[in-house]
Structure formats: C-alpha cells, structure tokens
Amino acid sequence: MLSELLQGIESGGFLIIRDSCRYSGRDLLKSFITAALNREEVIHILCFDVSEEELKDGLKPSDTQRLHIHNAYSDPLGWTGHPNFTVQQFSLEDLTNLVKQTSQPKPAVLVIDSLSWILRHKTPPAVCQTLQQLRKGGAVRAVIGLLHTDMHQRGTVGSVCHLATSLISVAPGVKGKEAVARVTKRSKSGKVMQDEEIFCIAEDFTVTILSKPSHAEHKTNSTEEEQTDPTANLTFNLRLSDSELEAKQKLTLPFVFSKEKKTALLHPGPGSGRILYEPDANDDYDQEDPDDDLDV
Amino acid sequence: MLHNIDVISSNMAAPVNSVGKTSADRLQVNCTSFQKKTRSKLISIPGTRPSVQNGQLLVSTGVTSLDYLLGGGLAVGTVLLIEEDRFDSYSRMILKYFLAEGVVCRHELFVATAQDNPDEILQELPAPILDDVAVPKPVEQPRLTGEPQDSLDAMKIAWRYQNLPKVQSALASSSRFGHYYDVSKTMEVEIRQAAKCHRFYLPDHITPSSAAHRVESYSALLKSLQEVIHREGFDLVTPMSKSRNILRVGLHSLGSALWGDDLCCHDKPRHSHALTTFLYGLRALLRSSLSVAVVTLPSHLIQDRALMGNITRLCDNAIALESFKGSERETNPLYKDYHGLLYVRQVPHLNCLARQLPDHKDLAFKLKRKQFTIETQIHPGTL
C-alpha cells in the first residue's frame, strides 16, 4: 500500500507521516516529494524544521520550476522586521494567497515540514480547522504533513491524525537501513485498510518495498489447530466401514416419502390451497390474562 | 438559553403518552422480566409506540437489536451518546440508521456536523427494505462426512424442517416498529427529499478567526436547535391544531477539535465545561419538546476519564463501540464472526425506580448487508 500512496494521493487527501526520534520520517517525506515531482505536479513546501538547503539536498535540480519552498526556518515568529513566512501565516487565507501567487493552472500539493512546529505555536483546534478547510477548499489538491509523535500529548496527535485520510507510522527495522511502515488508509466510503511493510530508501529517494514483517508468519501458525477426532480412543467403535455405510443408506425409514411427494409438500405449487396466516392484533389472546377481553 | 429547573425535573413531555398507560403500569417496578402487553390504539404520531415497561413514548433507533438493548427503543426527550470507534465507521453507520429511520417514519431531522457537510451524511443514508418480511432461506443440517450431496436426502428424517429459518441468537424486538435497511444501496432521492431536514454546518455559522471560538460553537448550535424547535412547534407551546411530529437530532463527532474544543487535544483541557454545559442545555431542551437526540463523540481521544464519566452521566443512554480493525483482536479466532464489541455504558430510569439493564454483558456487533446485529458472545465452554 505504501507504493500506491507514493504513486499518487487522491484529491482532497491528507497524508500524515508519523515518526519519532528513533527513526526520522524526513527521508520518506522527500521520497513523496520526489515521486510527486516525477509526476509533474506543483509542490509548495512550508519549511519549519530544517533549512532550505538541507531540504533541497538530494532532490533533482531540474525540478525546481515546480517546487516552491517557503522558508519558515530562518524567522518563523517574525522577530526580524521582514520575515519570509511566519507561523501566524498558517491560516486559510494566507496559505491560499501563497499558493495562488505562483499562478499555475492546476492546484498544488502542500507539504508541511513539520506539523509539530506549528502545533507548538498555535492551538491544536485552530490547526485542525485550518487543515480541514485546506482540504475542502480548492486551492490545494492534497496535503502531506510530517508529525513527530513524541513531541505532543497523545490527544493532540490523535486529534490531528483523526483528520487524515492516510496515515503512515514509521519505526526502525531490525536490520540497518530498513524501516517498518504501518499504513492506514481510509477511503471515502468509510472502508479502512491497514498494512505493514518493510521498506528502505535509496540515495535518490526511491523507496523499495521489502517483504512483510516476519511476525505475521507466526500468527498463521498458531491459528492452525489440530482438529481432534472425537471417534478416536474409545472403547467402542463409532466408525462405519464401507459396507456398513451402504447398508445404512439402503435402510428405509418408517415415514420416508418418495422424492416427488417431498418436493410437493415442501414447495407447494399453485392451486394447492395454501393457508396464509397473518396474526392480527386480536389474535394475541393470552390464556392467563382473564381480563384481556374487557375493554378497559 | 437554559430552561428552568422545573422543566428539567419533569421528565416526560408528550401528553399523548398518558392515554396508553394504566395505573398498574405506573406503579410497576422493573424487577422482573414480565412485559405486559399494551393495546393502545391511540398512537397519534407515526413511528412511535409506548414502552411496555414504563409507558414512555419510544422511537426506534433504526437498529432493532439496539432498540432491544435500550429497553424497546429510545424514549422521546432523551439523548443517546455513542462513543465512536477508532475510525468512526460504525458510529457513523448507526447515526445514518437513526436518520434513515426518521425519513421512513416521516419525522423531521436536524443534522449538525463540523467535519463534513450534513448533505454528505444525508446522501449516504441506507435504503430501506420496504417489503419488510425476512425471507427464510432453506438451511441444511450439518452433514456427516461421506453422505451424498443431494439436498433433499441431506435431511432424511427431519426433512419437513428443511425450509424453516435457522434460530438466530440476535436480539430483536418482537414488534415491527423498527425497519430494516440495505447498506449496500443508498436511499432514493425522492424518499429522502420528502423528509424535512434542518442542517447546521459549523463553518457556515462561525467565522474561523474569532478568538472566543470554543464557546461560541456549542452555544451557536444550541441556539439554532432551540430556534428550530420553537419555529416548527415541537415545544408544545402552540395548541394542538396540527398533527404532532418528532424531531430527530443527529450531532456528529461532538467534542472533536473541529468544534473548536480542546477536550480531545490536551490531557487537561482548559475549558472542559463547554461541552458539559452544552449537554446539560441540550437535555433540558429535549425534555420540554418532542425530540430525541443521538450524539457521537470521539471518546478514544479524550484522555481524562473523569470527564468522560461526567459526559456519560449527562446523557441518558450511552453505548460505546470498539471495532476490531487495526487492533490485535482482529486475528483472534474468537472474534472472527464479528466486527467489534459494544458496551452499554448507561441506560436511564425514566419514571421508574430501577433501570432495565440488559442481561448480557458481552455484546459484539456485526454489520451485515441487511442488518446491524448485536449478539451476545457465546464463549466455548460456557454453554
């Protein structure tokens, strides 16, 4: 499922990559950016966590036409007189203006690195509302955000992830460069799909999906139980030999009817006088209640 | 905004209710499972019936198993709280069943959401099965290995019982006051538009940049609801010239961050009183009018259990859903037939001394195409 998400996010979608200090999700975020650039999409990045150079490092320089990085790393709170992008500008009107400034024909994909930074300076309900409005409005086609789960309370992380249509939680894998991704995808119809995959990211930010994690195999072994045979280990014989089976089937039972009579009785044809009984309210006569027929 | 204490203490509002009751009903204390038959012929509001236990006017929630758990149905003037499952799939489904039942019984609807437009929920309502008779399928008894596959010979001795339906362990009310819905189809547009629906979509009412947003969203909702109740005459102020109807109120995902509330975001929310005040006002409003409300709440995000207890007590009926999707229970063989667990947190006692809690505590639900069944789990070895 990770590869499907890399190939494209549906319009109005909101993807969150949840990472922790044990494994950084920024490489996966850059893979998403690379994949989107390869698909000829316009991308706007709000850069809070790391500097612009560090974010551009590794991305192909030929794609910078469609890639717009808004530097919020150098002055996010507007302490100098002329900030580039402040955290206060994270609202629907300002972001819509920002995206529309580049005057591209098709709506852009907004990448936020990272949501944690914004959540520390704006209240979570306000951030959730802005994200929901961005999704519903037409200026931005999809939103991808990076969230550091160990920086916030569980309720905050839960509330923001509740809005997401796709959620990827990354954790370090067993071997060196591998990582485990737990992907949850909610479709519009309400169906939820979950998957767990091991992946590794190459130098050019392409993702290779390796096998599924091995503990899934353990589960299938334990669910296969042995079917115990109740007819074994008895002092009397419960099994039937073949000749005994034949004899049993040949035995005529006392009230056995022929096949035609059975079908006639089970599926009565037209004109055979069916009684259709619909219980009426008056038929509900309770034998124990003597006053039932009194009109009290 | 809030009504008097006098209004809150009088639990029952509908005057039609007193017609069906006898004095014996009022004095009855619910300690036995005896259910007296009532023969009230004077039900003037479609889609309602008096309760056989305490004479309250009941409406169906749309799910017949849930009606049985709540004591026959949802009493008019009460609130049902549904604690959402993790991905809000089944709680949203129950809300849709509730609204669809309102459309079929020709009640009026009031839908309030903050996340999706109310029209989106209304377009997803399931289609009712209007012929309303469950068709029994021919069921075969389990065959011994080695016997031929002939369907008639499969039941050599008990063949007369072949076409009868299998006994179900699903809980269902015996009356036909609830309807069944087909989840795979949506309700037709003509049926849906025949019902009058009032909508409240939060972004239309609140400007996003207002600083006191948090408190405003709930009070705006309460004001809007009060205005609808008064305008349409559900509050019994106008004389009984026109026929009465019930207002079904569906509030989706109350308490989530999109309502401007930080209940779900912080471990110690700063304004925890906003939602509890709203629920108190909502219940007062409902008690004095012919309405019934279903509220869904993402309780898995609320970290403060005492606050969750407060919220549960402020609603009359409360159930919680836990879906197996994504948890380790999904692969547990005990639960393979079900989609999740259902907990009944609270059942009210209206006009009587004792509550009618369901006998079975281990309840599991399964969303089938034509029915949302709630069954008691039969653990192997306990029979």
mmCIF file of C-alpha atoms in Angstrom, chain A residues 124-125 128-129 132-133 135-136 153-156 158-159 162-163 184 186 188 190 192-194 219 223 245 248-249 253 255 257 259 262-263 265-267 278 284 286 289 292 294, chain B residues 36-37 39 84 86-89 115-116 120 144 146-148 150 152-153 156-157 159-160 162-163 201 208 213 257-262 264-267 300-301 303 325-326 331:
data_model
loop_
_atom_site.group_PDB
_atom_site.id
_atom_site.type_symbol
_atom_site.label_atom_id
_atom_site.label_comp_id
_atom_site.label_asym_id
_atom_site.label_seq_id
_atom_site.Cartn_x
_atom_site.Cartn_y
_atom_site.Cartn_z
ATOM 1 C CA PRO A 124 -4.472 22.246 18.099
ATOM 2 C CA PRO A 125 -8.134 23.067 17.373
ATOM 3 C CA CYS A 128 -7.110 21.151 12.782
ATOM 4 C CA GLN A 129 -9.627 23.630 11.449
ATOM 5 C CA GLN A 132 -9.746 20.745 7.284
ATOM 6 C CA GLN A 133 -10.509 23.960 5.421
ATOM 7 C CA ARG A 135 -8.685 20.063 2.261
ATOM 8 C CA LYS A 136 -12.178 21.261 1.473
ATOM 9 C CA GLN A 153 0.379 14.725 24.040
ATOM 10 C CA ARG A 154 -1.461 11.659 22.866
ATOM 11 C CA GLY A 155 -4.699 13.537 22.496
ATOM 12 C CA THR A 156 -3.148 16.122 20.196
ATOM 13 C CA GLY A 158 -4.821 11.570 17.944
ATOM 14 C CA SER A 159 -6.913 14.609 17.046
ATOM 15 C CA HIS A 162 -8.182 11.663 13.082
ATOM 16 C CA LEU A 163 -8.494 14.096 10.181
ATOM 17 C CA THR A 184 -3.667 3.062 7.375
ATOM 18 C CA ARG A 186 -9.438 5.491 4.906
ATOM 19 C CA LYS A 188 -14.433 7.923 1.196
ATOM 20 C CA GLY A 190 -15.683 4.515 5.167
ATOM 21 C CA VAL A 192 -10.334 1.244 6.361
ATOM 22 C CA MET A 193 -7.340 -0.685 5.049
ATOM 23 C CA GLN A 194 -4.217 -1.385 7.036
ATOM 24 C CA LYS A 219 0.320 -15.749 13.751
ATOM 25 C CA THR A 223 -4.254 -20.311 14.397
ATOM 26 C CA LEU A 245 -22.360 -47.215 5.263
ATOM 27 C CA LYS A 248 -27.340 -47.628 6.406
ATOM 28 C CA GLN A 249 -28.206 -45.691 3.291
ATOM 29 C CA LEU A 253 -37.189 -45.239 7.282
ATOM 30 C CA PHE A 255 -42.105 -42.249 7.352
ATOM 31 C CA PHE A 257 -41.804 -40.434 1.283
ATOM 32 C CA LYS A 259 -38.953 -37.581 -3.701
ATOM 33 C CA LYS A 262 -41.418 -34.476 -0.512
ATOM 34 C CA THR A 263 -40.996 -31.699 -3.034
ATOM 35 C CA LEU A 265 -45.023 -30.899 0.432
ATOM 36 C CA LEU A 266 -42.015 -28.603 0.751
ATOM 37 C CA HIS A 267 -42.745 -26.348 -2.197
ATOM 38 C CA GLU A 278 -51.051 -13.081 9.345
ATOM 39 C CA ASP A 284 -52.940 -12.270 20.515
ATOM 40 C CA ASP A 286 -53.274 -14.524 26.356
ATOM 41 C CA ASP A 289 -54.981 -12.956 31.477
ATOM 42 C CA ASP A 292 -57.910 -9.472 28.229
ATOM 43 C CA LEU A 294 -62.505 -6.396 28.762
ATOM 44 C CA LYS B 36 -47.310 -6.528 29.904
ATOM 45 C CA LYS B 37 -48.985 -6.315 26.566
ATOM 46 C CA ARG B 39 -53.252 -2.478 23.321
ATOM 47 C CA GLU B 84 -17.093 6.369 18.468
ATOM 48 C CA ARG B 86 -11.350 4.455 16.228
ATOM 49 C CA PHE B 87 -12.081 5.226 12.592
ATOM 50 C CA ASP B 88 -15.653 6.443 13.078
ATOM 51 C CA SER B 89 -17.072 3.872 10.693
ATOM 52 C CA GLN B 115 -16.259 17.989 9.628
ATOM 53 C CA ASP B 116 -18.291 17.042 6.580
ATOM 54 C CA GLU B 120 -22.902 14.289 2.639
ATOM 55 C CA LEU B 144 -21.865 -36.234 8.302
ATOM 56 C CA GLY B 146 -19.402 -39.330 3.416
ATOM 57 C CA GLU B 147 -23.049 -38.711 2.720
ATOM 58 C CA PRO B 148 -24.101 -37.690 -0.769
ATOM 59 C CA ASP B 150 -28.266 -34.353 -2.504
ATOM 60 C CA LEU B 152 -33.299 -33.432 -0.150
ATOM 61 C CA ASP B 153 -31.620 -36.525 1.147
ATOM 62 C CA LYS B 156 -33.654 -37.802 5.763
ATOM 63 C CA ILE B 157 -35.549 -37.755 8.989
ATOM 64 C CA TRP B 159 -36.928 -33.072 6.128
ATOM 65 C CA ARG B 160 -40.070 -31.156 6.997
ATOM 66 C CA GLN B 162 -35.712 -28.026 5.866
ATOM 67 C CA ASN B 163 -37.141 -24.749 4.792
ATOM 68 C CA TYR B 201 -22.727 23.086 9.362
ATOM 69 C CA PRO B 208 -12.800 30.991 11.788
ATOM 70 C CA HIS B 213 -14.440 30.299 19.054
ATOM 71 C CA ALA B 257 -11.083 19.567 17.584
ATOM 72 C CA LEU B 258 -13.148 20.786 14.648
ATOM 73 C CA TRP B 259 -15.811 22.093 17.033
ATOM 74 C CA GLY B 260 -13.140 24.326 18.491
ATOM 75 C CA ASP B 261 -12.888 22.257 21.663
ATOM 76 C CA ASP B 262 -9.611 21.119 23.152
ATOM 77 C CA CYS B 264 -9.531 15.698 22.687
ATOM 78 C CA CYS B 265 -6.266 17.561 22.289
ATOM 79 C CA HIS B 266 -4.982 18.157 25.777
ATOM 80 C CA ASP B 267 -4.678 15.841 28.728
ATOM 81 C CA HIS B 300 -10.906 7.374 22.324
ATOM 82 C CA LEU B 301 -9.187 10.754 22.041
ATOM 83 C CA GLN B 303 -7.616 11.204 27.983
ATOM 84 C CA LYS B 325 -9.992 -3.065 12.765
ATOM 85 C CA GLY B 326 -6.393 -2.322 13.461
ATOM 86 C CA THR B 331 -6.920 -12.040 14.177
#
